[in-house]
CSV table of C-alpha atoms in Angstrom, one decimal:
chain,number,residue,atom,x,y,z
A,30,MET,CA,90.6,106.2,50.1
A,31,SER,CA,92.4,108.9,52.2
A,32,ALA,CA,96.0,109.8,52.0
A,33,GLY,CA,96.5,107.5,55.0
A,34,THR,CA,97.8,104.0,54.7
A,35,SER,CA,95.3,101.0,55.1
A,36,LEU,CA,96.0,97.2,55.1
A,37,PRO,CA,98.5,96.1,52.3
A,38,ALA,CA,97.1,94.0,49.6
A,39,GLY,CA,99.0,91.0,50.8
A,40,PRO,CA,101.8,90.1,53.1
A,41,GLY,CA,104.2,92.7,53.0
A,42,ALA,CA,103.2,100.9,69.6
A,43,HIS,CA,103.1,101.6,75.0
A,44,PRO,CA,106.8,102.8,75.6
A,45,GLY,CA,109.2,102.1,72.8
A,46,PRO,CA,112.6,103.5,72.0
A,47,PRO,CA,113.9,106.6,73.9
A,48,ARG,CA,111.9,109.6,72.7
A,49,ARG,CA,114.0,112.0,70.7
A,50,GLY,CA,112.4,115.2,71.2
A,51,PRO,CA,109.8,117.3,69.7
A,52,VAL,CA,109.6,117.2,65.8
A,53,ALA,CA,106.4,118.9,64.9
A,54,ALA,CA,106.3,122.4,63.5
A,55,VAL,CA,104.1,124.1,66.2
A,56,ASP,CA,104.9,127.1,68.5
A,57,ARG,CA,106.0,125.5,71.8
A,58,ASP,CA,104.9,128.6,73.7
A,59,ARG,CA,101.5,128.4,72.3
A,60,LEU,CA,101.3,124.8,73.0
A,61,ALA,CA,102.1,125.4,76.6
A,62,ALA,CA,99.5,128.0,77.0
A,63,LEU,CA,96.8,125.9,75.3
A,64,THR,CA,97.6,123.0,77.6
A,65,ARG,CA,97.2,125.2,80.6
A,66,GLU,CA,93.8,126.2,79.3
A,67,GLY,CA,92.8,122.6,78.6
A,68,THR,CA,93.8,121.5,82.1
A,69,GLU,CA,91.9,124.2,83.9
A,70,ALA,CA,88.9,123.2,81.7
A,71,TYR,CA,89.4,119.5,82.5
A,72,VAL,CA,89.7,120.1,86.2
A,73,ALA,CA,86.6,122.4,86.2
A,74,ALA,CA,84.5,119.9,84.5
A,75,HIS,CA,85.5,116.8,86.7
A,76,PRO,CA,85.4,117.7,90.6
A,77,ARG,CA,84.0,114.4,91.6
A,78,CYS,CA,86.8,112.5,89.5
A,79,ALA,CA,89.3,114.7,91.3
A,80,ASP,CA,87.8,114.0,94.7
A,81,ALA,CA,88.0,110.2,93.9
A,82,HIS,CA,91.5,110.5,92.9
A,83,ARG,CA,92.5,112.4,96.1
A,84,ALA,CA,90.8,109.6,98.1
A,85,ALA,CA,92.7,106.9,96.2
A,86,ARG,CA,96.1,108.5,96.9
A,87,GLU,CA,95.7,107.4,100.5
A,88,HIS,CA,96.1,103.5,99.7
A,89,LEU,CA,97.0,103.3,96.0
A,90,THR,CA,100.5,104.0,94.6
A,91,TYR,CA,100.0,106.9,92.1
A,92,GLY,CA,96.5,106.9,93.2
A,93,VAL,CA,95.5,104.3,90.8
A,94,PRO,CA,95.3,100.4,90.8
A,95,MET,CA,97.8,100.0,87.9
A,96,SER,CA,100.7,102.4,87.2
A,97,TRP,CA,100.0,103.1,83.6
A,98,MET,CA,96.7,104.7,84.5
A,99,ALA,CA,98.7,107.6,85.7
A,100,LYS,CA,99.7,108.5,82.2
A,101,TRP,CA,96.4,110.0,81.2
A,102,PRO,CA,96.7,113.8,80.5
A,103,GLY,CA,95.7,116.2,83.3
A,104,PRO,CA,96.4,116.0,87.1
A,105,PHE,CA,94.1,113.0,87.6
A,106,PRO,CA,92.4,110.2,85.4
A,107,LEU,CA,88.8,110.1,84.9
A,108,HIS,CA,87.0,107.6,87.1
A,109,VAL,CA,84.5,105.4,85.3
A,110,ALA,CA,81.0,105.1,86.7
A,111,GLU,CA,79.7,102.7,84.0
A,112,ALA,CA,80.5,101.7,80.4
A,113,SER,CA,78.4,100.3,77.5
A,114,GLY,CA,79.2,99.8,73.8
A,115,ALA,CA,81.5,102.5,72.6
A,116,ARG,CA,80.9,105.0,75.5
A,117,PHE,CA,81.5,105.4,79.1
A,118,ARG,CA,80.2,107.7,81.8
A,119,CYS,CA,82.6,109.2,84.4
A,120,LEU,CA,81.6,109.9,88.0
A,121,ASP,CA,80.7,113.5,86.9
A,122,GLY,CA,78.1,112.3,84.7
A,123,THR,CA,79.8,113.3,81.5
A,124,GLU,CA,79.5,110.6,78.5
A,125,HIS,CA,82.7,110.0,76.7
A,126,VAL,CA,83.3,108.3,73.2
A,127,ASP,CA,85.8,105.7,74.0
A,128,LEU,CA,88.2,105.2,71.2
A,129,CYS,CA,90.9,103.7,73.5
A,130,LEU,CA,88.7,100.8,74.5
A,131,GLY,CA,91.0,99.5,77.2
A,132,ASP,CA,93.9,99.7,75.0
A,133,THR,CA,92.4,96.7,72.9
A,134,GLY,CA,91.1,94.8,75.9
A,135,ALA,CA,87.6,96.2,75.2
A,136,MET,CA,87.7,96.1,71.3
A,137,CYS,CA,84.3,94.1,71.5
A,138,GLY,CA,82.8,97.2,73.2
A,139,HIS,CA,82.0,97.6,77.0
A,140,ALA,CA,79.8,94.9,78.5
A,141,PRO,CA,78.9,93.0,75.1
A,142,ALA,CA,75.6,91.3,75.8
A,143,ARG,CA,76.3,87.8,74.6
A,144,THR,CA,79.7,87.8,76.6
A,145,VAL,CA,77.9,89.2,79.7
A,146,ALA,CA,75.3,86.6,79.7
A,147,ALA,CA,77.8,83.8,79.2
A,148,VAL,CA,79.9,85.2,82.2
A,149,VAL,CA,76.7,85.4,84.5
A,150,ALA,CA,75.5,81.9,83.6
A,151,GLN,CA,79.1,80.4,84.1
A,152,ALA,CA,79.6,82.3,87.4
A,153,GLY,CA,76.6,80.7,88.9
A,154,ARG,CA,78.1,77.2,88.0
A,155,GLY,CA,81.5,77.8,89.2
A,156,MET,CA,84.3,80.2,88.2
A,157,THR,CA,87.6,78.1,88.6
A,158,ALA,CA,88.5,74.4,89.6
A,159,MET,CA,91.9,73.9,87.7
A,160,LEU,CA,89.9,71.4,85.6
A,161,PRO,CA,88.7,72.0,82.0
A,162,THR,CA,85.0,72.7,80.9
A,163,PRO,CA,83.5,71.7,77.5
A,164,ASP,CA,84.1,75.4,76.4
A,165,ALA,CA,87.9,75.2,76.3
A,166,ALA,CA,87.9,72.7,73.4
A,167,VAL,CA,85.3,74.9,71.6
A,168,VAL,CA,87.5,77.9,72.0
A,169,ALA,CA,90.6,76.2,70.8
A,170,ALA,CA,88.7,75.0,67.6
A,171,GLU,CA,87.5,78.6,67.0
A,172,LEU,CA,90.9,80.0,67.2
A,173,THR,CA,92.2,77.1,64.9
A,174,ALA,CA,89.4,78.0,62.4
A,175,ARG,CA,90.6,81.7,62.4
A,176,PHE,CA,94.3,81.5,62.6
A,177,GLY,CA,95.0,77.9,61.2
A,178,ALA,CA,93.6,78.5,57.7
A,179,GLY,CA,95.4,79.0,54.5
A,180,PRO,CA,99.2,78.4,54.9
A,181,SER,CA,99.1,78.7,58.6
A,182,ARG,CA,99.1,75.2,60.3
A,183,VAL,CA,98.5,76.6,64.0
A,184,ALA,CA,96.2,74.1,65.4
A,185,ARG,CA,97.1,73.2,69.0
A,186,TRP,CA,96.3,75.9,71.7
A,187,GLN,CA,96.9,76.6,75.5
A,188,LEU,CA,95.0,79.2,77.5
A,189,THR,CA,96.5,81.8,79.8
A,190,LEU,CA,95.2,85.0,81.5
A,191,SER,CA,97.3,87.5,79.5
A,192,ALA,CA,99.4,87.8,76.3
A,193,THR,CA,102.4,88.6,78.5
A,194,ASP,CA,102.1,85.1,80.0
A,195,ALA,CA,101.5,83.4,76.6
A,196,ASN,CA,104.6,85.1,75.2
A,197,ARG,CA,106.8,84.1,78.2
A,198,HIS,CA,105.5,80.4,78.1
A,199,VAL,CA,106.3,80.4,74.1
A,200,LEU,CA,109.8,81.6,74.7
A,201,ARG,CA,110.4,78.9,77.4
A,202,TYR,CA,109.2,76.2,75.1
A,203,ALA,CA,111.2,77.5,72.2
A,204,ARG,CA,114.5,77.6,74.3
A,205,HIS,CA,113.6,74.0,75.6
A,206,LEU,CA,112.9,72.5,72.2
A,207,THR,CA,115.7,74.3,70.3
A,208,GLY,CA,118.4,74.2,72.9
A,209,ARG,CA,119.1,77.7,72.0
A,210,GLY,CA,119.3,80.8,74.4
A,211,ARG,CA,118.6,84.0,72.6
A,212,VAL,CA,115.3,85.7,71.1
A,213,VAL,CA,115.2,88.2,68.3
A,214,VAL,CA,112.8,91.1,68.6
A,215,MET,CA,111.9,94.1,66.5
A,216,ASP,CA,113.3,97.5,67.7
A,217,GLY,CA,110.4,99.4,69.0
A,218,CYS,CA,108.5,96.3,69.9
A,219,TYR,CA,106.2,95.6,72.8
A,220,HIS,CA,105.0,92.1,74.1
A,221,GLY,CA,103.8,92.9,77.5
A,222,SER,CA,106.2,92.7,80.3
A,223,VAL,CA,108.4,90.0,78.8
A,224,ASP,CA,111.8,90.6,79.9
A,225,GLU,CA,113.5,89.7,76.6
A,226,ALA,CA,111.5,92.4,74.7
A,227,PHE,CA,112.6,95.2,76.7
A,228,ALA,CA,115.6,96.0,74.5
A,229,THR,CA,116.4,98.4,71.9
A,230,LEU,CA,119.6,99.4,69.7
A,231,ASP,CA,121.6,102.3,70.8
A,232,ALA,CA,123.5,104.9,68.5
A,233,SER,CA,126.0,102.4,67.9
A,234,GLY,CA,123.8,99.4,67.2
A,235,ALA,CA,124.4,97.7,70.5
A,236,VAL,CA,121.5,95.9,72.3
A,237,VAL,CA,120.6,97.9,75.4
A,238,ALA,CA,117.8,98.1,77.8
A,239,ARG,CA,114.9,100.3,76.7
A,240,ALA,CA,114.5,103.6,78.6
A,241,GLY,CA,112.4,103.0,81.8
A,242,ASN,CA,113.1,99.4,82.0
A,243,ILE,CA,112.5,98.6,85.7
A,244,GLY,CA,114.8,96.1,87.6
A,245,ALA,CA,116.2,94.2,84.5
A,246,PRO,CA,117.3,90.7,85.7
A,247,VAL,CA,120.2,90.4,83.3
A,248,PRO,CA,121.7,92.6,80.5
A,249,LEU,CA,119.7,92.4,77.6
A,250,ASP,CA,122.4,91.4,75.2
A,251,ARG,CA,122.6,88.0,77.0
A,252,THR,CA,119.1,87.2,76.1
A,253,THR,CA,118.1,89.3,73.1
A,254,LEU,CA,119.0,90.4,69.6
A,255,VAL,CA,117.3,93.6,68.2
A,256,VAL,CA,116.8,94.2,64.6
A,257,PRO,CA,114.9,96.9,62.7
A,258,PHE,CA,111.5,96.1,61.4
A,259,ASN,CA,111.3,95.8,57.7
A,260,ASP,CA,115.0,95.0,57.5
A,261,ALA,CA,115.3,91.3,56.3
A,262,ASP,CA,119.2,91.6,56.0
A,263,ALA,CA,119.5,92.6,59.7
A,264,LEU,CA,117.3,89.5,60.6
A,265,GLY,CA,119.3,87.3,58.5
A,266,ALA,CA,122.5,88.5,60.3
A,267,ALA,CA,121.0,88.0,63.6
A,268,LEU,CA,119.8,84.4,62.8
A,269,ALA,CA,123.2,83.6,61.3
A,270,THR,CA,124.6,83.6,65.0
A,271,GLY,CA,123.0,80.1,65.3
A,272,ASP,CA,121.8,80.6,68.9
A,273,VAL,CA,118.4,82.1,68.1
A,274,ALA,CA,115.4,80.1,69.5
A,275,ALA,CA,112.7,82.4,68.2
A,276,VAL,CA,111.8,85.5,66.5
A,277,LEU,CA,109.0,87.2,68.4
A,278,MET,CA,107.3,90.0,66.5
A,279,GLU,CA,103.9,91.6,65.6
A,280,PRO,CA,103.1,91.3,62.0
A,281,ALA,CA,102.9,95.1,62.0
A,282,LEU,CA,104.2,97.2,64.9
A,283,THR,CA,101.5,99.0,67.0
A,284,ASN,CA,102.8,99.9,70.3
A,285,ILE,CA,105.5,102.5,69.0
A,286,GLY,CA,102.9,103.5,66.5
A,287,ILE,CA,101.5,101.8,63.5
A,288,VAL,CA,104.4,100.5,61.2
A,289,LEU,CA,103.2,98.3,58.4
A,290,PRO,CA,105.2,95.6,56.6
A,291,GLU,CA,106.7,96.4,53.3
A,292,PRO,CA,105.8,93.9,50.4
A,293,GLY,CA,107.6,90.7,50.8
A,294,TYR,CA,109.0,91.4,54.3
A,295,LEU,CA,107.1,89.0,56.4
A,296,ASP,CA,107.5,86.2,53.6
A,297,ALA,CA,111.4,86.8,54.2
A,298,VAL,CA,111.0,86.4,57.9
A,299,ARG,CA,109.2,83.2,57.4
A,300,ARG,CA,111.9,82.1,55.0
A,301,LEU,CA,114.8,83.1,57.1
A,302,THR,CA,113.4,81.6,60.3
A,303,ARG,CA,112.7,78.3,58.8
A,304,ALA,CA,116.3,78.2,57.3
A,305,ALA,CA,117.9,78.9,60.6
A,306,GLY,CA,115.7,76.5,62.5
A,307,ALA,CA,114.2,79.4,64.7
A,308,TRP,CA,110.4,79.7,65.5
A,309,PHE,CA,108.3,82.4,63.8
A,310,VAL,CA,106.2,83.8,66.7
A,311,VAL,CA,103.4,86.2,65.6
A,312,ASP,CA,101.9,88.1,68.4
A,313,GLU,CA,98.5,89.2,67.3
A,314,THR,CA,97.3,90.9,70.6
A,315,HIS,CA,96.9,94.2,68.9
A,316,THR,CA,96.9,93.2,65.3
A,317,LEU,CA,93.8,91.2,65.7
A,318,CYS,CA,92.1,94.5,64.6
A,319,ALA,CA,92.9,93.4,61.1
A,320,GLY,CA,90.2,90.8,60.9
A,321,PRO,CA,88.7,87.8,62.7
A,322,GLY,CA,91.9,85.9,62.2
A,323,GLY,CA,94.3,88.9,62.6
A,324,CYS,CA,97.0,89.5,60.1
A,325,THR,CA,97.8,85.9,60.0
A,326,ALA,CA,94.5,85.2,58.0
A,327,ALA,CA,94.3,88.5,56.4
A,328,TRP,CA,97.8,88.3,54.9
A,329,GLY,CA,98.2,84.5,54.7
A,330,LEU,CA,101.1,84.1,57.1
A,331,ASP,CA,102.6,80.8,58.1
A,332,PRO,CA,104.0,81.2,61.7
A,333,ASP,CA,105.1,78.4,63.9
A,334,VAL,CA,103.2,80.2,66.9
A,335,VAL,CA,100.3,82.6,67.3
A,336,VAL,CA,99.8,84.6,70.4
A,337,VAL,CA,96.5,86.4,71.0
A,338,GLY,CA,95.1,88.1,74.0
A,339,LYS,CA,93.0,90.9,75.6
A,340,THR,CA,90.1,91.1,73.2
A,341,ILE,CA,89.0,87.5,72.9
A,342,GLY,CA,87.5,87.5,76.5
A,343,GLY,CA,85.3,90.5,75.7
A,344,GLY,CA,86.9,92.2,78.8
A,345,VAL,CA,87.5,89.0,81.0
A,346,PRO,CA,91.1,88.1,81.4
A,347,VAL,CA,92.1,85.5,78.8
A,348,ALA,CA,94.8,84.9,76.3
A,349,ALA,CA,96.0,81.9,74.1
A,350,PHE,CA,98.9,80.6,72.2
A,351,GLY,CA,98.6,78.2,69.3
A,352,THR,CA,101.3,76.1,67.8
A,353,THR,CA,101.7,73.7,64.9
A,354,PRO,CA,100.8,70.1,65.5
A,355,GLU,CA,104.6,69.1,65.4
A,356,ILE,CA,105.5,71.6,68.1
A,357,ALA,CA,102.7,70.3,70.2
A,358,VAL,CA,103.8,66.8,70.1
A,359,GLU,CA,107.3,67.7,70.9
A,360,ILE,CA,106.1,69.6,74.0
A,361,GLU,CA,104.1,66.6,75.2
A,362,ARG,CA,107.2,64.2,74.5
A,363,ARG,CA,109.8,66.5,76.0
A,364,VAL,CA,108.2,68.1,79.1
A,365,GLU,CA,108.0,65.4,81.9
A,366,LEU,CA,104.7,64.9,83.5
A,367,GLU,CA,106.1,64.8,87.1
A,368,GLN,CA,107.5,68.3,86.5
A,369,ILE,CA,104.7,69.8,84.3
A,370,ASP,CA,103.5,72.2,87.1
A,371,VAL,CA,107.0,73.6,88.1
A,372,GLY,CA,108.7,74.4,84.7
A,373,GLY,CA,107.7,78.2,84.4
A,374,VAL,CA,104.7,77.4,82.2
A,375,GLY,CA,101.0,77.7,83.3
A,376,GLY,CA,99.2,79.3,86.0
A,377,THR,CA,96.7,78.3,88.5
A,378,LEU,CA,93.8,80.4,87.2
A,379,ALA,CA,94.9,79.8,83.4
A,380,GLY,CA,92.1,78.3,81.5
A,381,ASN,CA,89.5,78.8,84.3
A,382,ALA,CA,85.7,78.1,83.5
A,383,LEU,CA,84.8,81.8,83.6
A,384,SER,CA,87.4,82.9,81.1
A,385,THR,CA,86.8,80.2,78.8
A,386,ALA,CA,83.1,80.8,78.9
A,387,ALA,CA,83.7,84.5,78.1
A,388,ALA,CA,86.1,83.7,75.4
A,389,ARG,CA,83.6,81.0,73.6
A,390,ALA,CA,80.9,83.7,73.6
A,391,THR,CA,83.1,86.5,72.4
A,392,LEU,CA,84.5,84.6,69.6
A,393,GLN,CA,81.3,83.0,68.3
A,394,GLU,CA,78.8,85.8,68.8
A,395,VAL,CA,80.7,89.1,69.3
A,396,LEU,CA,83.8,89.3,67.2
A,397,THR,CA,82.2,87.9,64.2
A,398,PRO,CA,83.3,88.6,60.4
A,399,ASP,CA,80.2,91.1,60.1
A,400,ALA,CA,81.3,93.0,63.2
A,401,PHE,CA,84.9,93.5,61.7
A,402,THR,CA,83.4,94.8,58.5
A,403,GLY,CA,81.7,97.7,60.5
A,404,MET,CA,84.7,98.2,62.8
A,405,VAL,CA,87.0,98.8,59.8
A,406,ALA,CA,84.6,101.0,57.8
A,407,GLN,CA,84.5,103.1,61.0
A,408,ALA,CA,88.4,103.3,61.2
A,409,THR,CA,88.4,104.1,57.5
A,410,ARG,CA,85.9,107.0,58.5
A,411,TRP,CA,88.0,108.2,61.3
A,412,THR,CA,91.3,108.1,59.0
A,413,ASP,CA,89.6,110.2,56.4
A,414,GLY,CA,88.2,112.7,59.0
A,415,VAL,CA,91.7,113.3,60.4
A,416,GLN,CA,93.3,113.5,57.0
A,417,GLY,CA,90.8,116.1,55.9
A,418,VAL,CA,91.6,118.3,58.9
A,419,LEU,CA,95.4,117.8,58.4
A,420,ASP,CA,94.8,118.9,54.7
A,421,ALA,CA,92.8,121.9,55.8
A,422,VAL,CA,95.2,123.4,58.4
A,423,GLY,CA,98.4,122.4,56.7
A,424,LEU,CA,99.9,120.2,59.3
A,425,PRO,CA,102.7,118.0,58.0
A,426,TRP,CA,101.5,114.8,59.8
A,427,HIS,CA,100.4,111.4,58.5
A,428,VAL,CA,97.6,109.0,59.2
A,429,THR,CA,97.9,105.2,59.2
A,430,GLN,CA,95.2,102.6,59.3
A,431,LEU,CA,95.5,98.9,60.2
A,432,GLY,CA,92.0,97.4,60.0
A,433,ALA,CA,90.0,98.6,62.8
A,434,ARG,CA,92.7,100.6,64.2
A,435,ALA,CA,94.1,104.0,63.1
A,436,GLU,CA,96.6,106.6,64.2
A,437,TYR,CA,98.1,109.9,63.4
A,438,ALA,CA,101.7,110.8,63.9
A,439,PHE,CA,103.9,113.9,63.8
A,440,ALA,CA,105.8,113.3,60.7
A,441,PRO,CA,105.0,113.8,57.0
A,442,GLN,CA,105.5,110.2,56.1
A,443,ALA,CA,104.6,106.8,57.6
A,444,PRO,CA,107.6,105.3,59.1
A,445,ARG,CA,109.2,101.9,58.1
A,446,ASP,CA,110.7,100.9,61.4
A,447,GLY,CA,110.3,101.4,65.2
A,448,ALA,CA,113.3,104.0,65.3
A,449,ALA,CA,111.6,106.3,62.9
A,450,ALA,CA,108.2,105.9,64.6
A,451,GLY,CA,109.7,106.9,68.0
A,452,ALA,CA,111.6,109.7,66.5
A,453,ALA,CA,108.3,111.2,65.2
A,454,ASP,CA,106.8,111.2,68.8
A,455,ASP,CA,106.3,114.6,70.7
A,456,PHE,CA,105.1,113.8,74.2
A,457,PRO,CA,103.9,117.5,75.2
A,458,LEU,CA,102.1,117.8,71.9
A,459,GLN,CA,100.5,114.3,72.3
A,460,GLN,CA,99.3,115.2,75.8
A,461,TYR,CA,97.8,118.5,74.5
A,462,LEU,CA,95.7,116.7,71.9
A,463,HIS,CA,94.5,114.1,74.2
A,464,LEU,CA,93.6,116.6,76.7
A,465,GLN,CA,91.7,118.5,74.2
A,466,ALA,CA,90.0,115.4,73.1
A,467,LEU,CA,89.1,114.6,76.7
A,468,VAL,CA,87.6,118.1,77.5
A,469,ARG,CA,85.4,117.5,74.4
A,470,GLY,CA,84.3,114.0,75.5
A,471,VAL,CA,86.6,111.7,73.5
A,472,LEU,CA,89.2,109.2,75.0
A,473,LEU,CA,92.1,108.1,72.9
A,474,THR,CA,94.9,105.7,73.8
A,475,PRO,CA,97.1,107.4,76.3
A,476,PHE,CA,100.4,105.9,74.8
A,477,HIS,CA,99.9,107.3,71.2
A,478,ASN,CA,97.4,109.2,69.0
A,479,MET,CA,95.7,106.0,68.4
A,480,ALA,CA,91.9,105.3,67.8
A,481,LEU,CA,90.2,101.7,68.0
A,482,MET,CA,86.7,101.0,66.9
A,483,CYS,CA,84.4,98.3,68.2
A,484,PRO,CA,81.2,96.9,67.0
A,485,ALA,CA,79.1,99.6,68.5
A,486,THR,CA,81.3,102.6,67.2
A,487,SER,CA,79.0,104.9,65.4
A,488,ASP,CA,79.3,107.6,62.6
A,489,ALA,CA,78.5,110.1,65.5
A,490,ASP,CA,81.2,108.8,67.6
A,491,VAL,CA,83.9,109.1,64.9
A,492,ASP,CA,82.7,112.6,63.8
A,493,ARG,CA,82.8,113.8,67.4
A,494,HIS,CA,86.5,113.0,67.3
A,495,THR,CA,87.0,114.6,63.9
A,496,GLU,CA,85.4,117.9,65.3
A,497,ALA,CA,87.3,117.8,68.4
A,498,PHE,CA,90.7,117.2,66.5
A,499,ALA,CA,89.7,119.9,64.0
A,500,GLU,CA,89.4,122.5,67.0
A,501,ALA,CA,92.6,121.5,68.4
A,502,ALA,CA,94.5,121.6,65.3
A,503,ALA,CA,93.0,125.1,64.5
A,504,ALA,CA,94.1,126.4,67.8
A,505,LEU,CA,97.5,125.0,67.4
A,506,THR,CA,98.0,126.7,63.9
A,507,ALA,CA,96.0,129.9,64.5
């Protein structure tokens, strides 16, 4: 095994806290010069993508359909002509190895055959009617089999179109059923565009809005308590206030960078939340990379609620949240049928026939245990390749692996909380490395130096990244 960190033997990052400046030991003038050279090479190689971006600027804000797409390195993003498996071809005809995979949305690979067949068949039978199809119950049973085994008793599910929606609905239910107003989140967390999670700690330890929070509806300290990941004492103090409805967390941080739980930490979270009468909500949207049942199954967790999204539809929008039977019974008992459609939970297109058909095929035929075995093996190959480069050139960085996902970061040691992960970031250095990978036909997740494997990812795909990373690292340290 490499010097990087993989899954713990048992239960033990998108924008995060404000960036704290460059920390990597590289020459900044050389970095700027290399970035200019890479930008020139990128522009020269993609004239058709540049033309498409210029045309898009007339009617699209930022020139892209969703603002995050503007964050890719270079003066314009690639435009995709077609995608299949672990690769895509841009408008200029260049084939790229995709290690971003739609920031987990395409963890099944692009256009998985079984999902595509199910979607095509269902589209001909109708896409949405605000009525259930038989696929919905099959999807729920499959999710229960994956996430409701072992100590977990999650067995009742509802479907949404995104994990953001699922998290919002869960927090509404938690407040309604507990009669409490606040939510605990981890410093450096990300749970989609859930307002309560756009909070961090300032230097004095006060809860404040995270940098870049747009149009916050209320001061975050009215809705949210923030604690460091891996700090059970801080969580206990937050829960002692007596007004916490739920603790919303990833079992391992991913969107600020991969931060793994220390031994015993997640057991402490379960114990503390149960004693305080607060819900333990596990967001597996990204940590599904740990295996077919995410970290919940891999680490034997016992949450009150599980949220999962993105991946389970094979690229078609769908997400879900599952609760224990007791919570489901209370929801049915305490939400009046007459007002069930106006309480802030649900959506007209949630649970639509097309999404549920895609989820059934994806869960049963694409994201199988055998598929995860291969994906994790490729992530280990990627981790070992990056570590080998770091050792060869003497860069004081580290690599961390979480199942089928892995990441390198600009610090000697893996962080134990979100603040440490945020402090290790270096945006100009990150942009350079992503740009150099793109020039060599490799796409990484734009928010971090993270790679994700899909069932179609091959040795050659991983090795192309290792070669590109080795060239970029050698240029930095020459």
